[in-house]
Coordinates of C-alpha atoms and ligand atoms in Angstrom, one line a residue:
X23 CA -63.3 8.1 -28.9
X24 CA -59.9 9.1 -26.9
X25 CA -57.7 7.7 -29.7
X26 CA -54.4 8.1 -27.7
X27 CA -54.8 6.2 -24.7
X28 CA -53.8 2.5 -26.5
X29 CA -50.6 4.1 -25.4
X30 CA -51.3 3.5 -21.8
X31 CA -51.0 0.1 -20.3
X32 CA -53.8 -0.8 -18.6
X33 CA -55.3 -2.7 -16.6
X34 CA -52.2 -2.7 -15.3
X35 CA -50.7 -6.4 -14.5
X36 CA -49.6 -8.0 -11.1
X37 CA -46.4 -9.1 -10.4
X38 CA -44.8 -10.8 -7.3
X39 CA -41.5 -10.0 -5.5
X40 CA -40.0 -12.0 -2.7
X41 CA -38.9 -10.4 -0.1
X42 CA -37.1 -11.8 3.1
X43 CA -38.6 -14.9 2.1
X44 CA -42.1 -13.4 2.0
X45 CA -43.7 -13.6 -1.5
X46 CA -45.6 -10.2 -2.1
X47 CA -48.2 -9.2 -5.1
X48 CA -47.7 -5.9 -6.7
X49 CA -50.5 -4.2 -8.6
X50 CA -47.9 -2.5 -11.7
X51 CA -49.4 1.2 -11.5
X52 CA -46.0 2.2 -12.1
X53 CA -46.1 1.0 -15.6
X54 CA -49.1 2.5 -17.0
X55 CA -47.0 5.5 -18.7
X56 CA -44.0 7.3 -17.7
X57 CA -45.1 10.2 -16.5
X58 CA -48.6 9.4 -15.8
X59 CA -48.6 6.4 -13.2
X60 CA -49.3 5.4 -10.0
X61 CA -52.6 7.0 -8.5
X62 CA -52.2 10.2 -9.8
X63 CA -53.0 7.9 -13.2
X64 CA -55.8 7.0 -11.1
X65 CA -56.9 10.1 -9.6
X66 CA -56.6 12.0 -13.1
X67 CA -58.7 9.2 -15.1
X68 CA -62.1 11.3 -15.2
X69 CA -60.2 14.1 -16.8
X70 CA -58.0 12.0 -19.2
X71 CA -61.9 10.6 -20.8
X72 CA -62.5 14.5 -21.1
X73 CA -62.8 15.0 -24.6
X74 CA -59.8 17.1 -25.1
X75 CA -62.2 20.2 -27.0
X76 CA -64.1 20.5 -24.2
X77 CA -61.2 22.0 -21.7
X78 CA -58.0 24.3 -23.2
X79 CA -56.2 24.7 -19.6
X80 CA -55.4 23.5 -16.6
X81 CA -54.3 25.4 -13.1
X82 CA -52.6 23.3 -10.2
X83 CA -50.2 24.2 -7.6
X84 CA -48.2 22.8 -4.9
X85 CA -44.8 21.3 -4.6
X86 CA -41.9 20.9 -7.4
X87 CA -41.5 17.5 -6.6
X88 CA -44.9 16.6 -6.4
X89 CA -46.1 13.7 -8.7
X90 CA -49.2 15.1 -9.7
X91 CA -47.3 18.1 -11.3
X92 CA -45.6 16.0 -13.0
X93 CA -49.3 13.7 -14.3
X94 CA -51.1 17.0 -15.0
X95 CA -48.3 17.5 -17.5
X96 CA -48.2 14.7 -19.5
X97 CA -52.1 14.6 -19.1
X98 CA -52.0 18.1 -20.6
X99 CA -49.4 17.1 -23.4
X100 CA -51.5 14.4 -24.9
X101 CA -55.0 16.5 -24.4
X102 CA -53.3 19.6 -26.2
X103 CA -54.1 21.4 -22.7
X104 CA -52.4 24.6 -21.7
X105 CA -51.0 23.8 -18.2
X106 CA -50.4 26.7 -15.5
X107 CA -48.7 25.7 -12.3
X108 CA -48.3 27.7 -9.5
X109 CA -45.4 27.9 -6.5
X110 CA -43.8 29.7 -4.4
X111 CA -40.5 31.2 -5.1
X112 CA -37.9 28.9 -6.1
X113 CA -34.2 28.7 -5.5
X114 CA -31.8 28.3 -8.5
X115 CA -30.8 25.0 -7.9
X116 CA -34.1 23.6 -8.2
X117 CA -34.8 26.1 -11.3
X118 CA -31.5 24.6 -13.0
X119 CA -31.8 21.0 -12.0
X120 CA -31.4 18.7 -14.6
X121 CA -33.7 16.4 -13.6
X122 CA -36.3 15.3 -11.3
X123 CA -40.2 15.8 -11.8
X124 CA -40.0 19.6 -12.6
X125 CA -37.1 19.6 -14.9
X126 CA -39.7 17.0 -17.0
X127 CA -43.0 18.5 -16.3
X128 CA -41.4 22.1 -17.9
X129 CA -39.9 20.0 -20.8
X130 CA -43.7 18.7 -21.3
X131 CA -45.0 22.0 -21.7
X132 CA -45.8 23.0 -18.0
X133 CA -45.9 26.9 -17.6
X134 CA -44.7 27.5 -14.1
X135 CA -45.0 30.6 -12.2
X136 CA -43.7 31.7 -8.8
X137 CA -45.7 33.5 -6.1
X138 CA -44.4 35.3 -3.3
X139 CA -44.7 34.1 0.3
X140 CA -46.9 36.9 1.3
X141 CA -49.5 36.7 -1.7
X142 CA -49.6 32.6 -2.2
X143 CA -52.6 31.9 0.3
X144 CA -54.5 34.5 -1.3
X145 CA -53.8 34.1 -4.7
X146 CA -54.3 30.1 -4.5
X147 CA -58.1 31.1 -3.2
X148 CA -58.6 33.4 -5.6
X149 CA -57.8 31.5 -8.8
X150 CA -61.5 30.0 -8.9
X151 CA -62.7 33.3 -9.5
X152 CA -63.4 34.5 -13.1
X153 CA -63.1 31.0 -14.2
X154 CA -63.8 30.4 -18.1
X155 CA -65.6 27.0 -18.8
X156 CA -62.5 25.6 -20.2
X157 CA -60.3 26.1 -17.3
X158 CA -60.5 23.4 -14.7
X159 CA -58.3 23.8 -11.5
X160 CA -56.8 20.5 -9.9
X161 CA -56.3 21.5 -6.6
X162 CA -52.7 20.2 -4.8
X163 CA -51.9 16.5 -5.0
X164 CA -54.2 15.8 -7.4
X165 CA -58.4 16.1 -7.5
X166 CA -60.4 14.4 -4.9
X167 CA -63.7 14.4 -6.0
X168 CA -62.6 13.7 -9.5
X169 CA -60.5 10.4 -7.9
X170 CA -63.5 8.5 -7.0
X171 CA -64.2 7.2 -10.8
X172 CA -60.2 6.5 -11.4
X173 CA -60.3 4.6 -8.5
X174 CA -63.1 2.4 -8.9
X175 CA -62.2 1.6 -12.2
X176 CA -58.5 0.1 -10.0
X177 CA -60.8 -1.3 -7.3
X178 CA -62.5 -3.2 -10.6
X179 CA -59.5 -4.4 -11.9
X180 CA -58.3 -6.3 -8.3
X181 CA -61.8 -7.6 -8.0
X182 CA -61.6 -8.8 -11.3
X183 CA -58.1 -10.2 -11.0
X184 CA -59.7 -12.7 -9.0
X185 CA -56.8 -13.2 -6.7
X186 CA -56.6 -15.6 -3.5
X187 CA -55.2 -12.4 -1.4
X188 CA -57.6 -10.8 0.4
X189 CA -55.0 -8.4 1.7
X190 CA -54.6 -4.9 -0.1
X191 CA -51.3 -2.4 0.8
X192 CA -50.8 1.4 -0.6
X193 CA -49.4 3.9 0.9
X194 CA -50.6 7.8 2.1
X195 CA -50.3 10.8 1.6
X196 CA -53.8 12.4 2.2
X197 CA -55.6 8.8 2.3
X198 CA -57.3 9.9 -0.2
X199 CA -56.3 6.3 -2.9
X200 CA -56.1 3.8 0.5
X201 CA -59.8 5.3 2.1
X202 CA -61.7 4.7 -1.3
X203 CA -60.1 1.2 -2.3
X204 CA -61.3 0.8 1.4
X205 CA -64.6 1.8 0.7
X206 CA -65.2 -0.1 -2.7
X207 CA -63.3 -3.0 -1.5
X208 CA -64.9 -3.8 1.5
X209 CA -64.0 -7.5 1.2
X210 CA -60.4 -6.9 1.6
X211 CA -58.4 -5.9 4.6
X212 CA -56.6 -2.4 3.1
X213 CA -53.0 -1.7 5.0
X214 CA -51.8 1.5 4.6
X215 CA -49.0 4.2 6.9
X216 CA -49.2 7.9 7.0
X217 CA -45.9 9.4 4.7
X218 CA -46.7 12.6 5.1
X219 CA -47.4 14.1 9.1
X220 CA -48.2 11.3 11.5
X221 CA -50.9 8.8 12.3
X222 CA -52.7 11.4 13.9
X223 CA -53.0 14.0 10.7
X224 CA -53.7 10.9 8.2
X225 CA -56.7 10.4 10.5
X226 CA -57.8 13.5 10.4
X227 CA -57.4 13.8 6.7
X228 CA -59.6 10.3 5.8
X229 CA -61.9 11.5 8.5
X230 CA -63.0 15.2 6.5
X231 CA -64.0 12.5 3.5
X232 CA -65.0 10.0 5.5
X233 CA -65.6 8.0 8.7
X234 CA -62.6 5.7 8.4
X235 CA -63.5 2.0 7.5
X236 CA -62.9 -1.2 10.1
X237 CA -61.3 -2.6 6.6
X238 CA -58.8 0.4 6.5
X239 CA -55.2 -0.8 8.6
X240 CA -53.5 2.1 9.2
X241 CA -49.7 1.1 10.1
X242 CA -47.9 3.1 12.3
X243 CA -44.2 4.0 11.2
X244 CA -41.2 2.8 13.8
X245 CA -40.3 6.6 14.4
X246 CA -41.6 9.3 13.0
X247 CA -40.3 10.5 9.8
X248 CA -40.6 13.8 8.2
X249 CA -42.1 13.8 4.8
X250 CA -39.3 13.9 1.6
X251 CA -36.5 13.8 3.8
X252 CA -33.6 11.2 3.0
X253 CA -33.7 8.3 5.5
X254 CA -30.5 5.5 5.5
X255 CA -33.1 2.5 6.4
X256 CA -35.3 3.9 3.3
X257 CA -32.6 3.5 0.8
X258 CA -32.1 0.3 2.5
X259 CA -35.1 -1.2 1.9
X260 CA -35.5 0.6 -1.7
X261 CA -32.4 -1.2 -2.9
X262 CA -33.8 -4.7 -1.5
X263 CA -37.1 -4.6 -3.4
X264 CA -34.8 -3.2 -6.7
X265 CA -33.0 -6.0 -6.4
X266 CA -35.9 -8.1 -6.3
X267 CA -37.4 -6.7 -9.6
X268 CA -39.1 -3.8 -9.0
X269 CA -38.5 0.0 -8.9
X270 CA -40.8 2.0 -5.9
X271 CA -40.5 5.7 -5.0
X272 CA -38.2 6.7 -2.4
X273 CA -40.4 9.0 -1.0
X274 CA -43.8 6.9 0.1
X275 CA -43.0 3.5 -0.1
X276 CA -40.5 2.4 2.1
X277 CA -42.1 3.4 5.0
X278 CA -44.9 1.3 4.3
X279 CA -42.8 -1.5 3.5
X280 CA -41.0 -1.6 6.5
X281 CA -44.3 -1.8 8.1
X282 CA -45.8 -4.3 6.2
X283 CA -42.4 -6.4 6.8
X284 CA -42.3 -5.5 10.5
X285 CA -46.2 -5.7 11.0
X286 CA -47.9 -8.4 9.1
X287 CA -47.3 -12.2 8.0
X288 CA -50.4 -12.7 5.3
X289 CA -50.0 -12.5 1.9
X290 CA -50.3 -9.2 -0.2
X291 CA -51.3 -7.5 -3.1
X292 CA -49.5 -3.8 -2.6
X293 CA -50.7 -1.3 -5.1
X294 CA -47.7 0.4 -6.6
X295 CA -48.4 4.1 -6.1
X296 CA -46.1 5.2 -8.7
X297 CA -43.6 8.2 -8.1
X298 CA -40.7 6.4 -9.6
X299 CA -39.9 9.6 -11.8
X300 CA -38.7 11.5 -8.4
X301 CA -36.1 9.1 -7.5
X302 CA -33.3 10.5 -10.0
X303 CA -33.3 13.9 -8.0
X304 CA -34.1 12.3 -4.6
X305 CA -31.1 9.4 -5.3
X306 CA -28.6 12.9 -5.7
X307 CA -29.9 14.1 -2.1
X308 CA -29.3 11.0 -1.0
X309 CA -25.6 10.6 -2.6
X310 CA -24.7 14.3 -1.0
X311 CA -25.9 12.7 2.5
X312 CA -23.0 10.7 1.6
X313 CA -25.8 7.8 2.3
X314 CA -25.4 6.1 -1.2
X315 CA -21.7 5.0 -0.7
X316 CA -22.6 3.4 2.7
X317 CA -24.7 1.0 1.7
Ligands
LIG425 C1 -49.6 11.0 -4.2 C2 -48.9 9.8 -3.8 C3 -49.3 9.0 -2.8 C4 -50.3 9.4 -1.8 O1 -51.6 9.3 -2.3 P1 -52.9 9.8 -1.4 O2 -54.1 9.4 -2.2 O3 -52.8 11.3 -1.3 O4 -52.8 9.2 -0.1 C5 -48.6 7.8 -2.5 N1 -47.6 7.4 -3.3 C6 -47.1 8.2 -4.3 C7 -46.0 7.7 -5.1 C8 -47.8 9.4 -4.7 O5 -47.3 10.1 -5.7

């Protein structure tokens, strides 16, 4: 039996927020663990029932900020996993930063190595070559095929949650959490908004998993926003759903929130995506916008 997970809180409970008036469900992903929340939790569950003998390391790359990074590591931590993470070349600020997903996914135990420019496509494509049978590669933002399971067992716990709202919110990155809960769910409506490129690009991404569902909403933002970047009405509505209880990431959610406020008028259950572990480092880009003391 995995004897560490009674450590991790799930199924994770629903809460409700009100919001301009508007009473809102949220699915607590965020409070699973941490560092391992949100659907990255989700996305990493068919790993975390590995038995931890049968793997000694795992290889991901991608992004210092990225959540998944962040997962992997703590995932890795409790399994007794070597974990190699790959980048590009890194500036010293970021190297020395005091906080923020990499400065905790290196105090977890995350061995980090930089790749130049020239060599990173290459080297990325190569790294499933000479693989031993206890190295498994999560490839960037966190494993797609290997999300299916994760994210039944989270369609499973809204079904059985037995809730009068037949309305479901998360938001996007590749799609990949908002297409399945589409799929398995196909008795709720699912809302969702591209964070990361535009509507356009989200469709393109669902569409190499899937044909995109009639459940699947996808919201499309006011203007378009470029992914990570500090944005004064996102802090806005970031402080006005901390205020009403609950901490969300400042990099995915408020978009979708100001869409679901703009845009819809049903009752909802919004999946927390987790991600609250960035906001320390993102809050600091924000205060040297000079955005914090505005508000
Ligand atoms: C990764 C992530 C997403 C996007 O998930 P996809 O399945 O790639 O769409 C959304 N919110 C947070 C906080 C994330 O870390």
């Amino acid at each position: 039996m995995y004897h560490r997970e009674y450590s991790l809180k799930v199924p994770s409970e629903i809460s409700n927020i009100v919001l301009d008036g508007r009473v809102f469900y949220v699915k607590r992903d965020d409070l699973i663990d941490p560092h391992l929340a949100g659907n990255k939790y989700r996305k990493l569950y068919t790993l975390l029932q590995t038995q931890p003998n049968q793997l000694s390391r795992i290889i991901s790359y991608g992004g210092t900020q990225s959540n998944a990074m962040l997962a992997i590591a703590a995932m890795c931590k409790r399994k007794n996993w070597e974990f190699i993470y790959y980048t590009k070349p890194l500036s010293d600020t970021i190297k020395n930063e005091n906080c923020g997903n990499f400065y905790h996914a290196k105090k977890l135990g995350m061995q980090h190595f930089e790749i130049e420019h020239q060599y990173y496509k290459d080297f990325i494509s190569s790294l499933r070559f000479n693989l031993d049978e206890k190295t498994f590669i999560v490839d960037q933002g966190g494993a797609v095929k290997e999300a299916e399971e994760g994210l039944r067992v989270l369609a499973d716990e809204i079904r059985e949650a037995d809730f009068n709202v037949k309305s479901l919110a998360t938001p996007s990155g590749t799609g990949t959490t908002a297409l399945f809960l589409a799929l398995m769910l196909p008795e709720y409506k699912i809302y969702t908004t591209p964070c990361v490129g535009d509507e356009a690009y989200l469709r393109e991404q669902i569409s190499s998993l899937h044909k995109i569902p009639d459940n699947l909403i996808i919201l499309k933002p006011q203007k378009k926003y470029h992914f990570a970047k500090p944005y004064k009405e996102f802090l806005k509505v970031w402080q006005k759903l901390f205020q009403s209880g609950i901490e969300f990431d400042l990099i995915y959610a408020p978009s979708l929130w100001i869409s679901l406020l703009q845009q819809t008028d049903e009752e909802i259950i919004y999946i927390h995506s987790g991600g609250v572990s960035g906001n320390e480092s993102m809050l600091r880009r924000y205060e040297k916008k000079g955005f914090l003391s505005s508000v």
